[in-house]
PDB file of C-alpha atoms in Angstrom:
ATOM      1  CA  MET I 850      41.684  33.469 -40.951  1.00  0.00           C
ATOM      2  CA  THR I 851      38.651  34.356 -39.596  1.00  0.00           C
ATOM      3  CA  GLU I 852      37.481  34.139 -35.435  1.00  0.00           C
ATOM      4  CA  PRO I 853      35.150  31.370 -34.147  1.00  0.00           C
ATOM      5  CA  ALA I 854      31.682  33.321 -33.542  1.00  0.00           C
ATOM      6  CA  VAL I 855      31.754  33.935 -29.979  1.00  0.00           C
ATOM      7  CA  ARG I 856      28.475  32.436 -28.317  1.00  0.00           C
ATOM      8  CA  PRO I 857      26.425  34.478 -26.180  1.00  0.00           C
ATOM      9  CA  ARG I 858      27.070  33.200 -22.495  1.00  0.00           C
ATOM     10  CA  SER I 859      23.093  33.068 -21.703  1.00  0.00           C
ATOM     11  CA  ALA I 860      22.954  30.391 -24.694  1.00  0.00           C
ATOM     12  CA  LEU I 861      26.201  28.610 -23.174  1.00  0.00           C
ATOM     13  CA  ARG I 862      24.360  28.347 -19.839  1.00  0.00           C
ATOM     14  CA  THR I 863      21.222  27.562 -22.023  1.00  0.00           C
ATOM     15  CA  ALA I 864      23.532  24.350 -23.880  1.00  0.00           C
ATOM     16  CA  HIS I 865      24.259  22.759 -19.995  1.00  0.00           C
ATOM     17  CA  VAL I 866      21.079  22.842 -18.809  1.00  0.00           C
ATOM     18  CA  HIS I 867      20.092  19.258 -18.296  1.00  0.00           C
ATOM     19  CA  ARG I 868      16.027  18.371 -17.696  1.00  0.00           C
ATOM     20  CA  ALA I 869      15.386  15.718 -15.946  1.00  0.00           C
ATOM     21  CA  HIS I 870      12.806  12.976 -17.302  1.00  0.00           C
ATOM     22  CA  LEU I 871       9.778  12.627 -15.491  1.00  0.00           C
ATOM     23  CA  PRO I 872      10.750  15.561 -12.834  1.00  0.00           C
ATOM     24  CA  VAL I 873       7.725  15.321 -10.914  1.00  0.00           C
ATOM     25  CA  PHE I 874       8.360  11.805 -10.502  1.00  0.00           C
ATOM     26  CA  GLY I 875      11.388  12.078  -9.374  1.00  0.00           C
ATOM     27  CA  LYS I 876      11.133  14.373  -7.436  1.00  0.00           C
ATOM     28  CA  VAL I 877       8.442  12.448  -5.152  1.00  0.00           C
ATOM     29  CA  PHE I 878      11.103  10.039  -4.358  1.00  0.00           C
ATOM     30  CA  THR I 879      14.021  12.841  -3.629  1.00  0.00           C
ATOM     31  CA  ASP I 880      11.803  14.138  -0.669  1.00  0.00           C
ATOM     32  CA  SER I 881      10.163  11.194   0.735  1.00  0.00           C
ATOM     33  CA  TRP I 882      13.490   8.258   0.222  1.00  0.00           C
ATOM     34  CA  ARG I 883      14.015   8.631   3.963  1.00  0.00           C
ATOM     35  CA  SER I 884      10.349   7.308   4.822  1.00  0.00           C
ATOM     36  CA  LEU I 885      10.650   5.076   2.463  1.00  0.00           C
ATOM     37  CA  ILE I 886      13.583   3.125   3.992  1.00  0.00           C
ATOM     38  CA  GLY I 887      12.342   3.831   7.678  1.00  0.00           C
ATOM     39  CA  TRP I 888       8.915   1.860   6.998  1.00  0.00           C
ATOM     40  CA  GLY I 889      10.913  -0.941   4.671  1.00  0.00           C
ATOM     41  CA  LEU I 890      13.182  -1.190   7.996  1.00  0.00           C
ATOM     42  CA  GLY I 891       9.519  -1.493   9.975  1.00  0.00           C
ATOM     43  CA  LEU I 892       8.074  -4.527   7.920  1.00  0.00           C
ATOM     44  CA  ALA I 893      11.860  -5.787   7.699  1.00  0.00           C
ATOM     45  CA  ALA I 894      11.586  -5.676  12.209  1.00  0.00           C
ATOM     46  CA  ALA I 895       7.882  -7.334  12.285  1.00  0.00           C
ATOM     47  CA  ALA I 896       8.797 -10.031  10.091  1.00  0.00           C
ATOM     48  CA  SER I 897      11.817 -10.752  11.867  1.00  0.00           C
ATOM     49  CA  LEU I 898       9.904 -10.897  14.869  1.00  0.00           C
ATOM     50  CA  TYR I 899       6.804 -12.682  13.932  1.00  0.00           C
ATOM     51  CA  LEU I 900       8.142 -15.335  11.817  1.00  0.00           C
ATOM     52  CA  PRO I 901      11.390 -17.202  13.272  1.00  0.00           C
ATOM     53  CA  ILE I 902       8.690 -18.079  16.728  1.00  0.00           C
ATOM     54  CA  PHE I 903       6.454 -20.365  14.119  1.00  0.00           C
ATOM     55  CA  PRO I 904       8.619 -23.518  14.955  1.00  0.00           C
ATOM     56  CA  SER I 905       8.056 -23.170  18.615  1.00  0.00           C
ATOM     57  CA  MET I 906       4.586 -22.431  17.883  1.00  0.00           C
ATOM     58  CA  ASN I 907       3.852 -25.466  16.161  1.00  0.00           C
ATOM     59  CA  GLY I 908       2.772 -28.544  18.078  1.00  0.00           C
ATOM     60  CA  ASN I 909       3.187 -26.378  21.387  1.00  0.00           C
ATOM     61  CA  ALA I 910      -0.035 -28.008  23.141  1.00  0.00           C
ATOM     62  CA  GLN I 911      -0.202 -25.251  25.609  1.00  0.00           C
ATOM     63  CA  MET I 912      -0.520 -22.608  22.418  1.00  0.00           C
ATOM     64  CA  GLN I 913      -3.067 -25.178  20.519  1.00  0.00           C
ATOM     65  CA  GLU I 914      -4.797 -25.158  24.158  1.00  0.00           C
ATOM     66  CA  LEU I 915      -5.212 -21.673  24.790  1.00  0.00           C
ATOM     67  CA  ILE I 916      -6.425 -21.357  20.810  1.00  0.00           C
ATOM     68  CA  ASN I 917      -9.129 -24.012  21.560  1.00  0.00           C
ATOM     69  CA  SER I 918      -9.876 -22.075  24.329  1.00  0.00           C
ATOM     70  CA  LEU I 919     -11.125 -19.006  22.455  1.00  0.00           C
ATOM     71  CA  PRO I 920     -14.475 -18.998  21.264  1.00  0.00           C
ATOM     72  CA  PRO I 921     -14.892 -20.593  17.852  1.00  0.00           C
ATOM     73  CA  GLU I 922     -16.255 -16.549  16.659  1.00  0.00           C
ATOM     74  CA  LEU I 923     -12.724 -14.870  17.813  1.00  0.00           C
ATOM     75  CA  THR I 924     -10.346 -17.242  16.464  1.00  0.00           C
ATOM     76  CA  ARG I 925     -12.526 -16.704  13.460  1.00  0.00           C
ATOM     77  CA  SER I 926     -12.471 -13.255  13.344  1.00  0.00           C
ATOM     78  CA  ILE I 927      -9.116 -12.510  13.875  1.00  0.00           C
ATOM     79  CA  ASN I 928      -8.178 -15.118  11.422  1.00  0.00           C
ATOM     80  CA  TYR I 929      -6.735 -17.356  13.629  1.00  0.00           C
ATOM     81  CA  ASP I 930      -8.467 -20.392  12.744  1.00  0.00           C
ATOM     82  CA  GLN I 931      -5.229 -21.616  10.568  1.00  0.00           C
ATOM     83  CA  ILE I 932      -2.716 -20.409  12.884  1.00  0.00           C
ATOM     84  CA  GLY I 933      -1.140 -24.264  13.099  1.00  0.00           C
ATOM     85  CA  THR I 934      -0.034 -24.306   9.874  1.00  0.00           C
ATOM     86  CA  GLY I 935       2.339 -21.629   8.618  1.00  0.00           C
ATOM     87  CA  PRO I 936       1.030 -20.316   5.555  1.00  0.00           C
ATOM     88  CA  GLY I 937      -1.748 -19.815   8.424  1.00  0.00           C
ATOM     89  CA  TYR I 938       0.352 -18.759  10.140  1.00  0.00           C
ATOM     90  CA  VAL I 939       1.784 -15.827   7.668  1.00  0.00           C
ATOM     91  CA  GLN I 940      -1.254 -14.805   6.372  1.00  0.00           C
ATOM     92  CA  ALA I 941      -2.870 -14.103   9.838  1.00  0.00           C
ATOM     93  CA  THR I 942       0.208 -12.517  11.535  1.00  0.00           C
ATOM     94  CA  LEU I 943       2.385 -11.075   8.805  1.00  0.00           C
ATOM     95  CA  PHE I 944      -0.157  -9.757   5.687  1.00  0.00           C
ATOM     96  CA  GLY I 945      -3.283 -10.234   7.666  1.00  0.00           C
ATOM     97  CA  LEU I 946      -2.476  -7.771  10.561  1.00  0.00           C
ATOM     98  CA  ILE I 947       1.074  -6.287  11.617  1.00  0.00           C
ATOM     99  CA  GLY I 948       1.769  -6.221   7.381  1.00  0.00           C
ATOM    100  CA  PHE I 949      -1.503  -4.874   6.808  1.00  0.00           C
ATOM    101  CA  MET I 950      -1.758  -2.547   9.427  1.00  0.00           C
ATOM    102  CA  LEU I 951       2.095  -0.964   8.614  1.00  0.00           C
ATOM    103  CA  LEU I 952       1.394  -0.485   4.962  1.00  0.00           C
ATOM    104  CA  SER I 953      -1.682   0.468   5.028  1.00  0.00           C
ATOM    105  CA  ILE I 954      -0.758   3.266   7.270  1.00  0.00           C
ATOM    106  CA  ALA I 955       2.009   4.658   4.717  1.00  0.00           C
ATOM    107  CA  GLY I 956      -0.006   4.528   1.836  1.00  0.00           C
ATOM    108  CA  ILE I 957      -2.693   6.809   3.042  1.00  0.00           C
ATOM    109  CA  ALA I 958      -0.546   8.912   4.676  1.00  0.00           C
ATOM    110  CA  TRP I 959       1.516   8.897   1.261  1.00  0.00           C
ATOM    111  CA  GLY I 960      -1.893   9.030  -0.733  1.00  0.00           C
ATOM    112  CA  ALA I 961      -3.514  11.785   1.702  1.00  0.00           C
ATOM    113  CA  ALA I 962      -0.181  14.309   1.299  1.00  0.00           C
ATOM    114  CA  ALA I 963       0.394  14.064  -2.278  1.00  0.00           C
ATOM    115  CA  LEU I 964      -2.223  16.979  -3.162  1.00  0.00           C
ATOM    116  CA  GLY I 965      -4.265  17.542  -0.389  1.00  0.00           C
ATOM    117  CA  GLY I 966      -1.209  18.337   1.939  1.00  0.00           C
ATOM    118  CA  ASP I 967       0.286  19.691  -0.938  1.00  0.00           C
ATOM    119  CA  GLU I 968      -2.488  21.749  -1.317  1.00  0.00           C
ATOM    120  CA  GLU I 969      -2.626  22.847   2.424  1.00  0.00           C
ATOM    121  CA  SER I 970       0.867  23.805   2.666  1.00  0.00           C
ATOM    122  CA  GLY I 971       1.117  26.239  -0.918  1.00  0.00           C
ATOM    123  CA  GLN I 972       2.900  24.078  -2.400  1.00  0.00           C
ATOM    124  CA  LEU I 973       1.122  22.579  -5.083  1.00  0.00           C
ATOM    125  CA  GLU I 974       0.311  25.756  -6.744  1.00  0.00           C
ATOM    126  CA  LEU I 975       4.446  26.341  -6.389  1.00  0.00           C
ATOM    127  CA  THR I 976       4.309  23.117  -8.414  1.00  0.00           C
ATOM    128  CA  LEU I 977       1.622  23.775 -11.248  1.00  0.00           C
ATOM    129  CA  ALA I 978       3.855  27.634 -11.573  1.00  0.00           C
ATOM    130  CA  HIS I 979       7.189  25.315 -13.299  1.00  0.00           C
ATOM    131  CA  GLY I 980       5.110  24.529 -16.511  1.00  0.00           C
ATOM    132  CA  VAL I 981       3.647  21.497 -15.470  1.00  0.00           C
ATOM    133  CA  THR I 982      -0.276  20.646 -16.546  1.00  0.00           C
ATOM    134  CA  ARG I 983      -1.953  19.577 -13.602  1.00  0.00           C
ATOM    135  CA  VAL I 984      -2.830  16.170 -14.921  1.00  0.00           C
ATOM    136  CA  GLN I 985       0.483  15.555 -15.353  1.00  0.00           C
ATOM    137  CA  VAL I 986       1.082  16.511 -11.535  1.00  0.00           C
ATOM    138  CA  ALA I 987      -1.761  14.400 -10.381  1.00  0.00           C
ATOM    139  CA  LEU I 988      -0.867  10.941 -12.525  1.00  0.00           C
ATOM    140  CA  SER I 989       2.780  11.482 -11.679  1.00  0.00           C
ATOM    141  CA  ARG I 990       1.993  11.030  -8.187  1.00  0.00           C
ATOM    142  CA  TYR I 991       0.181   8.141  -8.503  1.00  0.00           C
ATOM    143  CA  ALA I 992       2.565   6.561 -10.442  1.00  0.00           C
ATOM    144  CA  ALA I 993       4.851   6.897  -7.148  1.00  0.00           C
ATOM    145  CA  LEU I 994       2.412   6.121  -5.306  1.00  0.00           C
ATOM    146  CA  VAL I 995       2.368   2.736  -6.750  1.00  0.00           C
ATOM    147  CA  VAL I 996       5.764   2.424  -7.179  1.00  0.00           C
ATOM    148  CA  LYS I 997       6.322   3.084  -3.191  1.00  0.00           C
ATOM    149  CA  ILE I 998       3.943   0.630  -2.317  1.00  0.00           C
ATOM    150  CA  LEU I 999       4.848  -2.462  -5.015  1.00  0.00           C
ATOM    151  CA  GLY I1000       8.239  -2.198  -3.632  1.00  0.00           C
ATOM    152  CA  LEU I1001       6.993  -2.563  -0.001  1.00  0.00           C
ATOM    153  CA  THR I1002       4.840  -5.386  -1.020  1.00  0.00           C
ATOM    154  CA  ALA I1003       7.904  -7.004  -2.918  1.00  0.00           C
ATOM    155  CA  LEU I1004      10.355  -6.259   0.584  1.00  0.00           C
ATOM    156  CA  THR I1005       7.277  -8.019   2.226  1.00  0.00           C
ATOM    157  CA  CYS I1006       7.432 -11.645   0.205  1.00  0.00           C
ATOM    158  CA  VAL I1007      11.283 -11.159  -0.077  1.00  0.00           C
ATOM    159  CA  LEU I1008      11.158 -11.209   4.066  1.00  0.00           C
ATOM    160  CA  VAL I1009       9.124 -14.226   3.811  1.00  0.00           C
ATOM    161  CA  LEU I1010      11.191 -16.282   1.309  1.00  0.00           C
ATOM    162  CA  LEU I1011      14.107 -15.707   3.474  1.00  0.00           C
ATOM    163  CA  TRP I1012      12.601 -16.936   6.458  1.00  0.00           C
ATOM    164  CA  ASN I1013      10.570 -19.951   5.166  1.00  0.00           C
ATOM    165  CA  GLY I1014      12.968 -22.280   5.183  1.00  0.00           C
ATOM    166  CA  PRO I1015      14.693 -21.432   8.510  1.00  0.00           C
ATOM    167  CA  ALA I1016      11.256 -20.972  10.058  1.00  0.00           C
ATOM    168  CA  GLU I1017       9.870 -24.343   8.338  1.00  0.00           C
ATOM    169  CA  LEU I1018       6.836 -22.125   7.134  1.00  0.00           C
ATOM    170  CA  SER I1019       6.494 -24.778   3.976  1.00  0.00           C
ATOM    171  CA  ILE I1020       5.125 -21.638   1.906  1.00  0.00           C
ATOM    172  CA  ASP I1021       4.453 -22.352  -1.731  1.00  0.00           C
ATOM    173  CA  GLY I1022       6.519 -19.835  -4.193  1.00  0.00           C
ATOM    174  CA  SER I1023       3.550 -19.395  -6.273  1.00  0.00           C
ATOM    175  CA  ASN I1024       1.076 -19.106  -3.768  1.00  0.00           C
ATOM    176  CA  LEU I1025       3.463 -16.039  -1.805  1.00  0.00           C
ATOM    177  CA  LEU I1026       3.356 -14.473  -5.786  1.00  0.00           C
ATOM    178  CA  GLY I1027      -0.326 -14.435  -5.534  1.00  0.00           C
ATOM    179  CA  THR I1028      -0.682 -13.564  -1.938  1.00  0.00           C
ATOM    180  CA  GLY I1029       1.468 -10.325  -2.414  1.00  0.00           C
ATOM    181  CA  MET I1030      -0.077  -9.037  -5.160  1.00  0.00           C
ATOM    182  CA  LEU I1031      -3.728  -9.210  -3.592  1.00  0.00           C
ATOM    183  CA  PHE I1032      -2.169  -7.643  -0.384  1.00  0.00           C
ATOM    184  CA  GLY I1033      -0.074  -4.673  -2.360  1.00  0.00           C
ATOM    185  CA  GLY I1034      -3.725  -4.624  -4.339  1.00  0.00           C
ATOM    186  CA  LEU I1035      -5.652  -4.122  -1.152  1.00  0.00           C
ATOM    187  CA  ILE I1036      -3.156  -1.268   0.235  1.00  0.00           C
ATOM    188  CA  LEU I1037      -3.169   0.453  -3.236  1.00  0.00           C
ATOM    189  CA  LEU I1038      -7.233   0.572  -3.064  1.00  0.00           C
ATOM    190  CA  SER I1039      -6.888   2.218   0.136  1.00  0.00           C
ATOM    191  CA  ALA I1040      -3.959   4.919  -0.479  1.00  0.00           C
ATOM    192  CA  SER I1041      -5.630   5.380  -3.913  1.00  0.00           C
ATOM    193  CA  VAL I1042      -8.634   6.507  -2.590  1.00  0.00           C
ATOM    194  CA  ALA I1043      -6.624   8.997  -0.065  1.00  0.00           C
ATOM    195  CA  LEU I1044      -5.322  10.452  -3.143  1.00  0.00           C
ATOM    196  CA  PHE I1045      -8.278  10.997  -4.989  1.00  0.00           C
ATOM    197  CA  CYS I1046     -10.474  12.435  -1.233  1.00  0.00           C
ATOM    198  CA  GLY I1047      -7.156  14.829  -1.356  1.00  0.00           C
ATOM    199  CA  ALA I1048      -7.210  16.185  -4.500  1.00  0.00           C
ATOM    200  CA  LEU I1049     -10.845  16.404  -4.226  1.00  0.00           C
ATOM    201  CA  THR I1050     -11.083  18.146  -1.294  1.00  0.00           C
ATOM    202  CA  GLY I1051      -7.755  19.741  -1.143  1.00  0.00           C
ATOM    203  CA  ARG I1052      -7.540  18.575   2.496  1.00  0.00           C
ATOM    204  CA  ARG I1053      -5.069  15.892   3.881  1.00  0.00           C
ATOM    205  CA  ILE I1054      -7.220  14.892   6.755  1.00  0.00           C
ATOM    206  CA  TRP I1055     -10.156  14.296   3.975  1.00  0.00           C
ATOM    207  CA  GLY I1056      -7.760  11.989   2.221  1.00  0.00           C
ATOM    208  CA  ILE I1057      -6.697  10.609   5.528  1.00  0.00           C
ATOM    209  CA  GLY I1058     -10.418   9.411   5.872  1.00  0.00           C
ATOM    210  CA  GLY I1059     -11.194   8.672   2.804  1.00  0.00           C
ATOM    211  CA  GLY I1060      -8.194   5.763   2.681  1.00  0.00           C
ATOM    212  CA  ALA I1061      -8.637   4.950   6.644  1.00  0.00           C
ATOM    213  CA  ALA I1062     -12.546   4.027   6.068  1.00  0.00           C
ATOM    214  CA  VAL I1063     -11.951   1.355   3.180  1.00  0.00           C
ATOM    215  CA  ALA I1064      -9.028  -0.447   4.960  1.00  0.00           C
ATOM    216  CA  VAL I1065     -10.790  -0.215   8.569  1.00  0.00           C
ATOM    217  CA  VAL I1066     -14.626  -1.031   7.106  1.00  0.00           C
ATOM    218  CA  GLY I1067     -12.932  -3.508   4.767  1.00  0.00           C
ATOM    219  CA  TYR I1068     -11.348  -5.279   8.110  1.00  0.00           C
ATOM    220  CA  VAL I1069     -14.137  -4.661  10.081  1.00  0.00           C
ATOM    221  CA  PHE I1070     -16.522  -6.120   8.222  1.00  0.00           C
ATOM    222  CA  ASN I1071     -14.547  -9.164   7.573  1.00  0.00           C
ATOM    223  CA  ALA I1072     -14.325  -9.765  11.147  1.00  0.00           C
ATOM    224  CA  ILE I1073     -18.283  -9.383  11.803  1.00  0.00           C
ATOM    225  CA  GLY I1074     -18.621 -11.260   8.655  1.00  0.00           C
ATOM    226  CA  ASN I1075     -16.815 -14.317  10.123  1.00  0.00           C
ATOM    227  CA  GLN I1076     -18.837 -14.652  13.021  1.00  0.00           C
ATOM    228  CA  SER I1077     -22.001 -15.770  11.817  1.00  0.00           C
ATOM    229  CA  SER I1078     -23.649 -16.734   8.840  1.00  0.00           C
ATOM    230  CA  ASN I1079     -26.902 -14.756   9.280  1.00  0.00           C
ATOM    231  CA  VAL I1080     -24.152 -12.003   8.916  1.00  0.00           C
ATOM    232  CA  GLU I1081     -21.643 -13.614   6.357  1.00  0.00           C
ATOM    233  CA  TRP I1082     -23.348 -11.251   3.189  1.00  0.00           C
ATOM    234  CA  LEU I1083     -20.654  -8.303   4.774  1.00  0.00           C
ATOM    235  CA  HIS I1084     -17.940  -9.921   3.327  1.00  0.00           C
ATOM    236  CA  ALA I1085     -19.067  -8.838   0.101  1.00  0.00           C
ATOM    237  CA  LEU I1086     -18.724  -5.555   0.887  1.00  0.00           C
ATOM    238  CA  SER I1087     -15.151  -6.449   2.384  1.00  0.00           C
ATOM    239  CA  PRO I1088     -12.172  -5.440   0.346  1.00  0.00           C
ATOM    240  CA  TYR I1089      -9.968  -7.127   3.191  1.00  0.00           C
ATOM    241  CA  TYR I1090     -12.236 -10.529   2.851  1.00  0.00           C
ATOM    242  CA  TRP I1091     -11.647 -10.371  -1.289  1.00  0.00           C
ATOM    243  CA  ALA I1092      -7.949 -10.640  -0.971  1.00  0.00           C
ATOM    244  CA  PHE I1093      -7.390 -12.698   2.198  1.00  0.00           C
ATOM    245  CA  GLY I1094     -11.474 -14.391   2.880  1.00  0.00           C
ATOM    246  CA  HIS I1095     -10.202 -17.716   0.432  1.00  0.00           C
ATOM    247  CA  THR I1096      -6.617 -17.999   1.911  1.00  0.00           C
ATOM    248  CA  PRO I1097      -4.723 -17.527  -0.549  1.00  0.00           C
ATOM    249  CA  LEU I1098      -1.506 -18.051   1.036  1.00  0.00           C
ATOM    250  CA  SER I1099      -2.389 -21.733   1.356  1.00  0.00           C
ATOM    251  CA  SER I1100      -4.952 -22.285  -1.726  1.00  0.00           C
ATOM    252  CA  GLY I1101      -3.345 -19.734  -4.555  1.00  0.00           C
ATOM    253  CA  ALA I1102      -4.865 -16.404  -5.395  1.00  0.00           C
ATOM    254  CA  ASN I1103      -7.847 -15.521  -7.336  1.00  0.00           C
ATOM    255  CA  TRP I1104      -6.372 -13.398 -10.102  1.00  0.00           C
ATOM    256  CA  GLY I1105      -9.848 -12.132 -10.705  1.00  0.00           C
ATOM    257  CA  THR I1106      -9.472 -10.042  -7.288  1.00  0.00           C
ATOM    258  CA  VAL I1107      -6.197  -8.752  -8.660  1.00  0.00           C
ATOM    259  CA  VAL I1108      -7.081  -7.501 -11.783  1.00  0.00           C
ATOM    260  CA  VAL I1109     -10.053  -6.098  -9.913  1.00  0.00           C
ATOM    261  CA  PHE I1110      -8.243  -4.277  -7.249  1.00  0.00           C
ATOM    262  CA  SER I1111      -5.343  -2.890 -10.422  1.00  0.00           C
ATOM    263  CA  LEU I1112      -8.953  -1.550 -12.277  1.00  0.00           C
ATOM    264  CA  VAL I1113     -10.515  -0.001  -9.442  1.00  0.00           C
ATOM    265  CA  SER I1114      -6.847   2.009  -8.454  1.00  0.00           C
ATOM    266  CA  VAL I1115      -5.793   2.937 -12.252  1.00  0.00           C
ATOM    267  CA  GLY I1116      -9.316   4.041 -12.481  1.00  0.00           C
ATOM    268  CA  LEU I1117      -9.356   6.132  -9.200  1.00  0.00           C
ATOM    269  CA  GLY I1118      -5.848   7.682 -10.118  1.00  0.00           C
ATOM    270  CA  VAL I1119      -7.346   9.025 -13.320  1.00  0.00           C
ATOM    271  CA  ALA I1120     -10.254  10.501 -11.816  1.00  0.00           C
ATOM    272  CA  THR I1121      -7.974  11.921  -9.659  1.00  0.00           C
ATOM    273  CA  ALA I1122      -6.055  13.558 -12.346  1.00  0.00           C
ATOM    274  CA  GLY I1123      -9.597  14.778 -13.772  1.00  0.00           C
ATOM    275  CA  VAL I1124     -10.585  16.873 -10.494  1.00  0.00           C
ATOM    276  CA  LEU I1125      -7.439  18.028  -9.868  1.00  0.00           C
ATOM    277  CA  ARG I1126      -7.854  19.466 -13.411  1.00  0.00           C
ATOM    278  CA  HIS I1127     -11.273  21.197 -13.219  1.00  0.00           C
ATOM    279  CA  ARG I1128     -11.183  22.347  -9.663  1.00  0.00           C
ATOM    280  CA  ASP I1129      -9.764  25.377  -8.513  1.00  0.00           C
ATOM    281  CA  VAL I1130      -6.402  25.020  -6.115  1.00  0.00           C
ATOM    282  CA  GLY I1131      -5.922  26.885  -3.043  1.00  0.00           C
ATOM    283  CA  VAL I1132      -8.889  27.785  -1.919  1.00  0.00           C
TER     284      VAL I1132
END
């Protein structure tokens, strides 16, 4: 009877090595799950602060007098002209203001740090030394960005749904779904620009500047365009107006705008991969 062949120790070690699927994609969540939870808690706190007080404002004569006393241009600029209804209140306070601000900051910070920040710190060169291509890294980072933003968008919609009855908001479920898609698409647009600018320059600050320009300029153009018919043409240049200009939480979403946001974001993700593939890293 012959002895079984003894396999070399190195071969045994190799046989037990487990290669993770999509390692670059998964590493993003391993490194950033704490911040993801933090932003989620921030959104939950904002929703729980703003939404429950709607019943005390609805029909409050003093509050209505205060809003009526403000210049119409100002109430339109801050989207308070429909704040007397549940959908108008949620769109003006959560989707159009505090939620927009929180998720824009998170998305732009993630997008700018994904490639530009990593290149500044030297981490991107270490990642590329581990047998992954630049295109794989760029697309994995973009996919992780999409998942994180859509996850927080879904959380925002769930929070609104939970408060819909107790806070007497009277929001239609299909309108909430459409508004959530527009909200997520708007945030993803700014974050994708931040990712692209970071990959193009290798600097986190340029990524933040590019993403912030889309978010801030879009909000400002919408506010100015609301003030007078002479400057309404600024709405055409405002992604914020494309998303919220037609009160989607009350009237239903324009799904064509959702498609436009999605296509532009995917195009920026592909362009990011192309830029990273052809430029020198770490110079």
